[in-house]
């Protein structure tokens, strides 16, 4: 994908999702305050309340929980009939000084790799890591490259396939199928976050796989308490992630109807 298009897509996503989208509403309210003061105040108040809500544990829970209820933790790992483990990329740190300036998976991707390592030890199944988003100038490598290196060097686990071209969940599925199907692999253990699993499972099934969901990172399992009424950056991040997943699910469902 062209770098300029990828950058534009990322910018649009940032501006639509919280908190940037709510700040844009506040800016709009400021612009309207002289000519339409009452609607402007209502708009600004609604944006402020929305921002507070998304920053609370309660707000994050209400967005995250319905997504995670769709993804049950895998209780039995050894008798699934799967032929391979597929791990999807998340984010990365482009420069890690403690690793000599190399790119490394971010903590979300690392949690996925951690669970994939457990599944490997339980099953001995070969692993495919999937994720691109490398830059055309070579400054940024595909995410799957850093993931494979982490599994091999830090977890001492072999990686049989590296899929470095995909930039979306749908492409994760399509390009993984191109690598695995010629080897007769149809049934896979699919590793990603619980929030991301519904969409991922749909895409991989559409690509012809028999999917055994293997979700990890369940944010909403902790019980709510009074502290969850206080705003924190972590709660806002979870709300951002959940909002993105809801929007992507709606987009995919609408696209399937067309």
PDB file of C-alpha atoms in Angstrom:
ATOM      1  CA  UNK A   1       0.000   0.000   0.000  1.00  0.00           C
ATOM      2  CA  UNK A   2       1.199   3.500  -0.818  1.00  0.00           C
ATOM      3  CA  UNK A   3       2.716   5.226   2.233  1.00  0.00           C
ATOM      4  CA  UNK A   4       0.739   8.427   1.630  1.00  0.00           C
ATOM      5  CA  UNK A   5      -2.574   6.539   1.558  1.00  0.00           C
ATOM      6  CA  UNK A   6      -1.617   4.625   4.702  1.00  0.00           C
ATOM      7  CA  UNK A   7      -0.753   7.889   6.455  1.00  0.00           C
ATOM      8  CA  UNK A   8      -4.052   9.453   5.376  1.00  0.00           C
ATOM      9  CA  UNK A   9      -6.010   6.436   6.619  1.00  0.00           C
ATOM     10  CA  UNK A  10      -4.237   6.608   9.960  1.00  0.00           C
ATOM     11  CA  UNK A  11      -4.969  10.336  10.251  1.00  0.00           C
ATOM     12  CA  UNK A  12      -8.668   9.842   9.510  1.00  0.00           C
ATOM     13  CA  UNK A  13      -8.868   7.048  12.077  1.00  0.00           C
ATOM     14  CA  UNK A  14      -7.213   9.184  14.747  1.00  0.00           C
ATOM     15  CA  UNK A  15      -9.515  12.128  14.070  1.00  0.00           C
ATOM     16  CA  UNK A  16     -12.682  10.022  14.159  1.00  0.00           C
ATOM     17  CA  UNK A  17     -11.901   8.044  17.304  1.00  0.00           C
ATOM     18  CA  UNK A  18     -11.674   9.324  20.879  1.00  0.00           C
ATOM     19  CA  UNK A  19     -10.191  11.449  22.240  1.00  0.00           C
ATOM     20  CA  UNK A  20      -9.386  13.432  19.063  1.00  0.00           C
ATOM     21  CA  UNK A  21     -12.965  13.216  17.782  1.00  0.00           C
ATOM     22  CA  UNK A  22     -14.308  14.669  21.012  1.00  0.00           C
ATOM     23  CA  UNK A  23     -11.740  17.463  20.968  1.00  0.00           C
ATOM     24  CA  UNK A  24     -12.824  18.303  17.422  1.00  0.00           C
ATOM     25  CA  UNK A  25     -16.385  18.621  18.686  1.00  0.00           C
ATOM     26  CA  UNK A  26     -15.153  21.001  21.385  1.00  0.00           C
ATOM     27  CA  UNK A  27     -13.333  23.082  18.761  1.00  0.00           C
ATOM     28  CA  UNK A  28     -16.528  23.189  16.705  1.00  0.00           C
ATOM     29  CA  UNK A  29     -18.428  24.370  19.787  1.00  0.00           C
ATOM     30  CA  UNK A  30     -15.936  27.193  20.275  1.00  0.00           C
ATOM     31  CA  UNK A  31     -16.364  28.235  16.638  1.00  0.00           C
ATOM     32  CA  UNK A  32     -20.154  28.298  17.056  1.00  0.00           C
ATOM     33  CA  UNK A  33     -20.308  30.021  20.442  1.00  0.00           C
ATOM     34  CA  UNK A  34     -20.810  33.589  19.149  1.00  0.00           C
ATOM     35  CA  UNK A  35     -23.572  32.964  16.628  1.00  0.00           C
ATOM     36  CA  UNK A  36     -25.240  29.992  18.325  1.00  0.00           C
ATOM     37  CA  UNK A  37     -24.214  30.126  22.010  1.00  0.00           C
ATOM     38  CA  UNK A  38     -26.827  27.710  23.376  1.00  0.00           C
ATOM     39  CA  UNK A  39     -26.179  24.858  20.893  1.00  0.00           C
ATOM     40  CA  UNK A  40     -22.443  25.501  21.295  1.00  0.00           C
ATOM     41  CA  UNK A  41     -22.652  25.068  25.073  1.00  0.00           C
ATOM     42  CA  UNK A  42     -24.696  21.902  24.682  1.00  0.00           C
ATOM     43  CA  UNK A  43     -22.203  20.518  22.178  1.00  0.00           C
ATOM     44  CA  UNK A  44     -19.211  21.318  24.393  1.00  0.00           C
ATOM     45  CA  UNK A  45     -20.934  19.846  27.455  1.00  0.00           C
ATOM     46  CA  UNK A  46     -21.804  16.646  25.611  1.00  0.00           C
ATOM     47  CA  UNK A  47     -18.208  16.272  24.395  1.00  0.00           C
ATOM     48  CA  UNK A  48     -16.830  16.849  27.905  1.00  0.00           C
ATOM     49  CA  UNK A  49     -19.223  14.314  29.425  1.00  0.00           C
ATOM     50  CA  UNK A  50     -18.365  11.830  26.681  1.00  0.00           C
ATOM     51  CA  UNK A  51     -14.653  12.282  27.284  1.00  0.00           C
ATOM     52  CA  UNK A  52     -15.067  11.776  31.032  1.00  0.00           C
ATOM     53  CA  UNK A  53     -17.191   8.665  30.456  1.00  0.00           C
ATOM     54  CA  UNK A  54     -14.625   7.102  28.120  1.00  0.00           C
ATOM     55  CA  UNK A  55     -11.850   7.810  30.631  1.00  0.00           C
ATOM     56  CA  UNK A  56     -13.585   5.879  33.408  1.00  0.00           C
ATOM     57  CA  UNK A  57     -13.339   2.186  34.078  1.00  0.00           C
ATOM     58  CA  UNK A  58     -17.119   1.972  33.851  1.00  0.00           C
ATOM     59  CA  UNK A  59     -17.174   3.558  30.408  1.00  0.00           C
ATOM     60  CA  UNK A  60     -14.387   1.320  29.135  1.00  0.00           C
ATOM     61  CA  UNK A  61     -16.093  -1.736  30.616  1.00  0.00           C
ATOM     62  CA  UNK A  62     -19.396  -1.014  28.876  1.00  0.00           C
ATOM     63  CA  UNK A  63     -17.621  -0.788  25.526  1.00  0.00           C
ATOM     64  CA  UNK A  64     -15.157  -3.637  26.023  1.00  0.00           C
ATOM     65  CA  UNK A  65     -17.293  -6.244  27.764  1.00  0.00           C
ATOM     66  CA  UNK A  66     -19.737  -7.031  24.924  1.00  0.00           C
ATOM     67  CA  UNK A  67     -16.808  -7.570  22.557  1.00  0.00           C
ATOM     68  CA  UNK A  68     -14.972  -9.867  24.942  1.00  0.00           C
ATOM     69  CA  UNK A  69     -18.096 -11.897  25.743  1.00  0.00           C
ATOM     70  CA  UNK A  70     -17.991 -13.040  22.116  1.00  0.00           C
ATOM     71  CA  UNK A  71     -14.550 -14.578  22.632  1.00  0.00           C
ATOM     72  CA  UNK A  72     -14.274 -17.408  25.126  1.00  0.00           C
ATOM     73  CA  UNK A  73     -10.877 -18.337  26.511  1.00  0.00           C
ATOM     74  CA  UNK A  74      -9.550 -21.596  25.099  1.00  0.00           C
ATOM     75  CA  UNK A  75      -9.854 -24.136  27.904  1.00  0.00           C
ATOM     76  CA  UNK A  76      -8.468 -27.187  26.092  1.00  0.00           C
ATOM     77  CA  UNK A  77      -5.398 -26.506  23.965  1.00  0.00           C
ATOM     78  CA  UNK A  78      -4.098 -29.967  23.153  1.00  0.00           C
ATOM     79  CA  UNK A  79      -7.054 -31.665  21.415  1.00  0.00           C
ATOM     80  CA  UNK A  80      -8.289 -28.993  19.053  1.00  0.00           C
ATOM     81  CA  UNK A  81      -7.362 -30.700  15.790  1.00  0.00           C
ATOM     82  CA  UNK A  82      -5.509 -27.563  14.697  1.00  0.00           C
ATOM     83  CA  UNK A  83      -2.574 -27.867  12.314  1.00  0.00           C
ATOM     84  CA  UNK A  84      -0.864 -24.521  12.932  1.00  0.00           C
ATOM     85  CA  UNK A  85      -0.831 -21.439  15.169  1.00  0.00           C
ATOM     86  CA  UNK A  86      -1.444 -18.053  13.515  1.00  0.00           C
ATOM     87  CA  UNK A  87      -0.490 -14.943  15.498  1.00  0.00           C
ATOM     88  CA  UNK A  88      -1.675 -11.517  14.339  1.00  0.00           C
ATOM     89  CA  UNK A  89       0.456  -8.406  14.653  1.00  0.00           C
ATOM     90  CA  UNK A  90      -0.455  -5.411  16.796  1.00  0.00           C
ATOM     91  CA  UNK A  91       1.768  -2.375  17.296  1.00  0.00           C
ATOM     92  CA  UNK A  92       5.507  -1.860  17.526  1.00  0.00           C
ATOM     93  CA  UNK A  93       8.183   0.378  18.966  1.00  0.00           C
ATOM     94  CA  UNK A  94      10.177   1.635  16.007  1.00  0.00           C
ATOM     95  CA  UNK A  95      13.339   2.253  18.032  1.00  0.00           C
ATOM     96  CA  UNK A  96      14.218   0.287  21.165  1.00  0.00           C
ATOM     97  CA  UNK A  97      17.541   1.506  22.591  1.00  0.00           C
ATOM     98  CA  UNK A  98      17.771  -1.458  24.978  1.00  0.00           C
ATOM     99  CA  UNK A  99      17.758  -3.722  21.897  1.00  0.00           C
ATOM    100  CA  UNK A 100      20.376  -1.728  20.034  1.00  0.00           C
ATOM    101  CA  UNK A 101      17.842   0.473  18.267  1.00  0.00           C
ATOM    102  CA  UNK A 102      15.915  -2.419  16.713  1.00  0.00           C
ATOM    103  CA  UNK A 103      12.180  -2.492  16.143  1.00  0.00           C
ATOM    104  CA  UNK A 104      10.334  -4.593  18.717  1.00  0.00           C
ATOM    105  CA  UNK A 105       6.674  -5.602  19.230  1.00  0.00           C
ATOM    106  CA  UNK A 106       4.687  -3.318  21.533  1.00  0.00           C
ATOM    107  CA  UNK A 107       3.176  -4.660  24.737  1.00  0.00           C
ATOM    108  CA  UNK A 108      -0.068  -5.703  23.036  1.00  0.00           C
ATOM    109  CA  UNK A 109       1.790  -7.687  20.381  1.00  0.00           C
ATOM    110  CA  UNK A 110       4.063  -9.095  23.059  1.00  0.00           C
ATOM    111  CA  UNK A 111       1.068 -10.406  25.021  1.00  0.00           C
ATOM    112  CA  UNK A 112      -0.114 -12.192  21.875  1.00  0.00           C
ATOM    113  CA  UNK A 113       3.349 -13.700  21.398  1.00  0.00           C
ATOM    114  CA  UNK A 114       3.404 -14.752  25.052  1.00  0.00           C
ATOM    115  CA  UNK A 115       0.182 -16.711  24.579  1.00  0.00           C
ATOM    116  CA  UNK A 116       1.380 -18.146  21.272  1.00  0.00           C
ATOM    117  CA  UNK A 117       4.466 -19.391  23.095  1.00  0.00           C
ATOM    118  CA  UNK A 118       2.253 -21.183  25.610  1.00  0.00           C
ATOM    119  CA  UNK A 119       0.226 -22.757  22.817  1.00  0.00           C
ATOM    120  CA  UNK A 120       3.418 -23.881  21.106  1.00  0.00           C
ATOM    121  CA  UNK A 121       4.647 -25.561  24.287  1.00  0.00           C
ATOM    122  CA  UNK A 122       1.245 -27.202  24.737  1.00  0.00           C
ATOM    123  CA  UNK A 123       0.873 -28.446  21.173  1.00  0.00           C
ATOM    124  CA  UNK A 124       4.176 -28.293  19.286  1.00  0.00           C
ATOM    125  CA  UNK A 125       2.305 -26.842  16.305  1.00  0.00           C
ATOM    126  CA  UNK A 126       4.216 -24.705  13.766  1.00  0.00           C
ATOM    127  CA  UNK A 127       3.720 -20.935  13.991  1.00  0.00           C
ATOM    128  CA  UNK A 128       2.881 -18.313  11.398  1.00  0.00           C
ATOM    129  CA  UNK A 129       3.196 -14.624  12.316  1.00  0.00           C
ATOM    130  CA  UNK A 130       1.232 -12.176  10.200  1.00  0.00           C
ATOM    131  CA  UNK A 131       1.592  -8.418   9.851  1.00  0.00           C
ATOM    132  CA  UNK A 132       3.038  -5.883   7.453  1.00  0.00           C
ATOM    133  CA  UNK A 133       2.945  -2.071   7.618  1.00  0.00           C
ATOM    134  CA  UNK A 134       6.565  -1.743   6.583  1.00  0.00           C
ATOM    135  CA  UNK A 135       7.585   1.484   4.886  1.00  0.00           C
ATOM    136  CA  UNK A 136       8.523   1.624   1.210  1.00  0.00           C
ATOM    137  CA  UNK A 137      11.889   3.212   2.054  1.00  0.00           C
ATOM    138  CA  UNK A 138      12.797   0.311   4.334  1.00  0.00           C
ATOM    139  CA  UNK A 139      13.013   2.474   7.446  1.00  0.00           C
ATOM    140  CA  UNK A 140      10.245   0.424   9.044  1.00  0.00           C
ATOM    141  CA  UNK A 141      10.253  -3.340   8.619  1.00  0.00           C
ATOM    142  CA  UNK A 142       7.049  -5.405   8.484  1.00  0.00           C
ATOM    143  CA  UNK A 143       5.704  -6.049  11.973  1.00  0.00           C
ATOM    144  CA  UNK A 144       5.864  -9.801  11.435  1.00  0.00           C
ATOM    145  CA  UNK A 145       9.661  -9.603  11.161  1.00  0.00           C
ATOM    146  CA  UNK A 146      10.053  -8.186  14.686  1.00  0.00           C
ATOM    147  CA  UNK A 147       7.465 -10.655  15.992  1.00  0.00           C
ATOM    148  CA  UNK A 148       9.303 -13.618  14.514  1.00  0.00           C
ATOM    149  CA  UNK A 149      12.600 -12.363  15.908  1.00  0.00           C
ATOM    150  CA  UNK A 150      11.104 -11.970  19.363  1.00  0.00           C
ATOM    151  CA  UNK A 151       9.693 -15.491  19.335  1.00  0.00           C
ATOM    152  CA  UNK A 152      12.961 -16.949  18.106  1.00  0.00           C
ATOM    153  CA  UNK A 153      15.382 -15.010  20.297  1.00  0.00           C
ATOM    154  CA  UNK A 154      13.499 -14.145  23.485  1.00  0.00           C
ATOM    155  CA  UNK A 155      11.122 -17.121  23.638  1.00  0.00           C
ATOM    156  CA  UNK A 156      13.469 -19.567  21.838  1.00  0.00           C
ATOM    157  CA  UNK A 157      10.550 -20.794  19.735  1.00  0.00           C
ATOM    158  CA  UNK A 158      10.857 -21.482  15.979  1.00  0.00           C
ATOM    159  CA  UNK A 159       8.704 -19.596  13.489  1.00  0.00           C
ATOM    160  CA  UNK A 160       7.937 -21.543  10.324  1.00  0.00           C
ATOM    161  CA  UNK A 161       6.163 -18.824   8.319  1.00  0.00           C
ATOM    162  CA  UNK A 162       6.472 -15.040   8.257  1.00  0.00           C
ATOM    163  CA  UNK A 163       3.694 -13.196   6.416  1.00  0.00           C
ATOM    164  CA  UNK A 164       5.017  -9.628   5.951  1.00  0.00           C
ATOM    165  CA  UNK A 165       2.587  -7.983   3.513  1.00  0.00           C
ATOM    166  CA  UNK A 166      -0.792  -7.615   5.243  1.00  0.00           C
ATOM    167  CA  UNK A 167      -1.973  -4.231   6.497  1.00  0.00           C
ATOM    168  CA  UNK A 168      -5.519  -5.118   7.566  1.00  0.00           C
ATOM    169  CA  UNK A 169      -7.214  -8.011   9.328  1.00  0.00           C
ATOM    170  CA  UNK A 170      -8.755  -9.115   6.034  1.00  0.00           C
ATOM    171  CA  UNK A 171      -5.307  -9.176   4.436  1.00  0.00           C
ATOM    172  CA  UNK A 172      -3.933 -11.107   7.439  1.00  0.00           C
ATOM    173  CA  UNK A 173      -6.417 -13.823   6.538  1.00  0.00           C
ATOM    174  CA  UNK A 174      -5.983 -13.734   2.755  1.00  0.00           C
ATOM    175  CA  UNK A 175      -2.183 -13.731   2.765  1.00  0.00           C
ATOM    176  CA  UNK A 176      -1.968 -16.345   5.520  1.00  0.00           C
ATOM    177  CA  UNK A 177      -4.217 -18.590   3.427  1.00  0.00           C
ATOM    178  CA  UNK A 178      -1.852 -18.230   0.469  1.00  0.00           C
ATOM    179  CA  UNK A 179       0.986 -19.570   2.622  1.00  0.00           C
ATOM    180  CA  UNK A 180      -0.805 -22.274   4.581  1.00  0.00           C
ATOM    181  CA  UNK A 181      -3.304 -23.815   2.158  1.00  0.00           C
ATOM    182  CA  UNK A 182      -0.653 -25.136  -0.275  1.00  0.00           C
ATOM    183  CA  UNK A 183       0.720 -27.095   2.690  1.00  0.00           C
ATOM    184  CA  UNK A 184      -2.674 -28.617   3.381  1.00  0.00           C
ATOM    185  CA  UNK A 185      -3.352 -26.552   6.496  1.00  0.00           C
ATOM    186  CA  UNK A 186      -7.021 -25.722   6.981  1.00  0.00           C
ATOM    187  CA  UNK A 187      -7.601 -25.747  10.749  1.00  0.00           C
ATOM    188  CA  UNK A 188      -5.723 -23.158  12.796  1.00  0.00           C
ATOM    189  CA  UNK A 189      -5.378 -21.802  16.296  1.00  0.00           C
ATOM    190  CA  UNK A 190      -5.896 -18.058  15.817  1.00  0.00           C
ATOM    191  CA  UNK A 191      -4.197 -15.806  18.374  1.00  0.00           C
ATOM    192  CA  UNK A 192      -5.226 -12.205  18.899  1.00  0.00           C
ATOM    193  CA  UNK A 193      -6.847 -10.027  21.577  1.00  0.00           C
ATOM    194  CA  UNK A 194     -10.289 -10.971  22.848  1.00  0.00           C
ATOM    195  CA  UNK A 195     -11.656  -7.643  21.580  1.00  0.00           C
ATOM    196  CA  UNK A 196     -10.228  -8.288  18.116  1.00  0.00           C
ATOM    197  CA  UNK A 197     -11.216 -11.949  17.906  1.00  0.00           C
ATOM    198  CA  UNK A 198     -14.749 -11.660  16.492  1.00  0.00           C
ATOM    199  CA  UNK A 199     -13.594  -9.658  13.494  1.00  0.00           C
ATOM    200  CA  UNK A 200     -10.473 -11.776  13.015  1.00  0.00           C
ATOM    201  CA  UNK A 201     -12.386 -15.037  13.149  1.00  0.00           C
ATOM    202  CA  UNK A 202     -14.866 -13.754  10.569  1.00  0.00           C
ATOM    203  CA  UNK A 203     -12.087 -12.750   8.160  1.00  0.00           C
ATOM    204  CA  UNK A 204     -10.183 -16.031   8.530  1.00  0.00           C
ATOM    205  CA  UNK A 205     -13.321 -18.112   8.058  1.00  0.00           C
ATOM    206  CA  UNK A 206     -14.085 -16.081   4.935  1.00  0.00           C
ATOM    207  CA  UNK A 207     -10.584 -16.967   3.704  1.00  0.00           C
ATOM    208  CA  UNK A 208     -11.453 -20.660   4.009  1.00  0.00           C
ATOM    209  CA  UNK A 209      -9.980 -21.597   7.374  1.00  0.00           C
ATOM    210  CA  UNK A 210     -11.544 -23.723  10.068  1.00  0.00           C
ATOM    211  CA  UNK A 211     -10.759 -21.453  13.011  1.00  0.00           C
ATOM    212  CA  UNK A 212     -10.189 -22.404  16.636  1.00  0.00           C
ATOM    213  CA  UNK A 213     -10.259 -19.018  18.422  1.00  0.00           C
ATOM    214  CA  UNK A 214      -7.430 -18.597  20.924  1.00  0.00           C
ATOM    215  CA  UNK A 215      -8.048 -15.112  22.374  1.00  0.00           C
ATOM    216  CA  UNK A 216      -5.827 -13.417  24.913  1.00  0.00           C
ATOM    217  CA  UNK A 217      -5.856 -10.120  26.866  1.00  0.00           C
ATOM    218  CA  UNK A 218      -9.266 -10.011  28.536  1.00  0.00           C
ATOM    219  CA  UNK A 219      -9.539  -6.479  29.927  1.00  0.00           C
ATOM    220  CA  UNK A 220     -13.064  -6.755  31.317  1.00  0.00           C
ATOM    221  CA  UNK A 221     -12.613  -9.750  33.619  1.00  0.00           C
ATOM    222  CA  UNK A 222     -11.679  -7.572  36.613  1.00  0.00           C
ATOM    223  CA  UNK A 223     -14.597  -6.568  38.864  1.00  0.00           C
ATOM    224  CA  UNK A 224     -15.717  -2.956  38.872  1.00  0.00           C
ATOM    225  CA  UNK A 225     -15.211  -0.815  41.973  1.00  0.00           C
ATOM    226  CA  UNK A 226     -15.524   2.839  43.021  1.00  0.00           C
ATOM    227  CA  UNK A 227     -12.124   3.657  41.551  1.00  0.00           C
ATOM    228  CA  UNK A 228     -13.578   2.867  38.126  1.00  0.00           C
ATOM    229  CA  UNK A 229     -15.460   6.170  38.290  1.00  0.00           C
ATOM    230  CA  UNK A 230     -12.127   8.007  38.192  1.00  0.00           C
ATOM    231  CA  UNK A 231     -10.646   8.944  34.797  1.00  0.00           C
ATOM    232  CA  UNK A 232      -7.353   7.356  33.750  1.00  0.00           C
ATOM    233  CA  UNK A 233      -5.322   7.155  30.547  1.00  0.00           C
ATOM    234  CA  UNK A 234      -5.517   3.348  30.570  1.00  0.00           C
ATOM    235  CA  UNK A 235      -9.319   3.458  30.587  1.00  0.00           C
ATOM    236  CA  UNK A 236      -9.299   5.911  27.691  1.00  0.00           C
ATOM    237  CA  UNK A 237      -6.985   3.636  25.720  1.00  0.00           C
ATOM    238  CA  UNK A 238      -9.319   0.671  26.251  1.00  0.00           C
ATOM    239  CA  UNK A 239     -12.289   2.809  25.173  1.00  0.00           C
ATOM    240  CA  UNK A 240     -10.360   3.887  22.071  1.00  0.00           C
ATOM    241  CA  UNK A 241      -9.535   0.279  21.189  1.00  0.00           C
ATOM    242  CA  UNK A 242     -13.112  -0.913  21.755  1.00  0.00           C
ATOM    243  CA  UNK A 243     -14.582   1.983  19.771  1.00  0.00           C
ATOM    244  CA  UNK A 244     -12.277   1.138  16.875  1.00  0.00           C
ATOM    245  CA  UNK A 245     -13.382  -2.506  16.966  1.00  0.00           C
ATOM    246  CA  UNK A 246     -17.076  -1.589  17.056  1.00  0.00           C
ATOM    247  CA  UNK A 247     -16.648   0.759  14.107  1.00  0.00           C
ATOM    248  CA  UNK A 248     -14.704  -1.877  12.172  1.00  0.00           C
ATOM    249  CA  UNK A 249     -17.343  -4.539  12.877  1.00  0.00           C
ATOM    250  CA  UNK A 250     -20.104  -2.221  11.660  1.00  0.00           C
ATOM    251  CA  UNK A 251     -18.066  -1.333   8.568  1.00  0.00           C
ATOM    252  CA  UNK A 252     -17.445  -4.999   7.758  1.00  0.00           C
ATOM    253  CA  UNK A 253     -21.087  -5.940   8.246  1.00  0.00           C
ATOM    254  CA  UNK A 254     -22.228  -3.114   5.975  1.00  0.00           C
ATOM    255  CA  UNK A 255     -19.641  -4.104   3.362  1.00  0.00           C
ATOM    256  CA  UNK A 256     -20.880  -7.708   3.446  1.00  0.00           C
ATOM    257  CA  UNK A 257     -24.405  -6.495   2.749  1.00  0.00           C
ATOM    258  CA  UNK A 258     -23.370  -4.613  -0.387  1.00  0.00           C
TER     259      UNK A 258
END
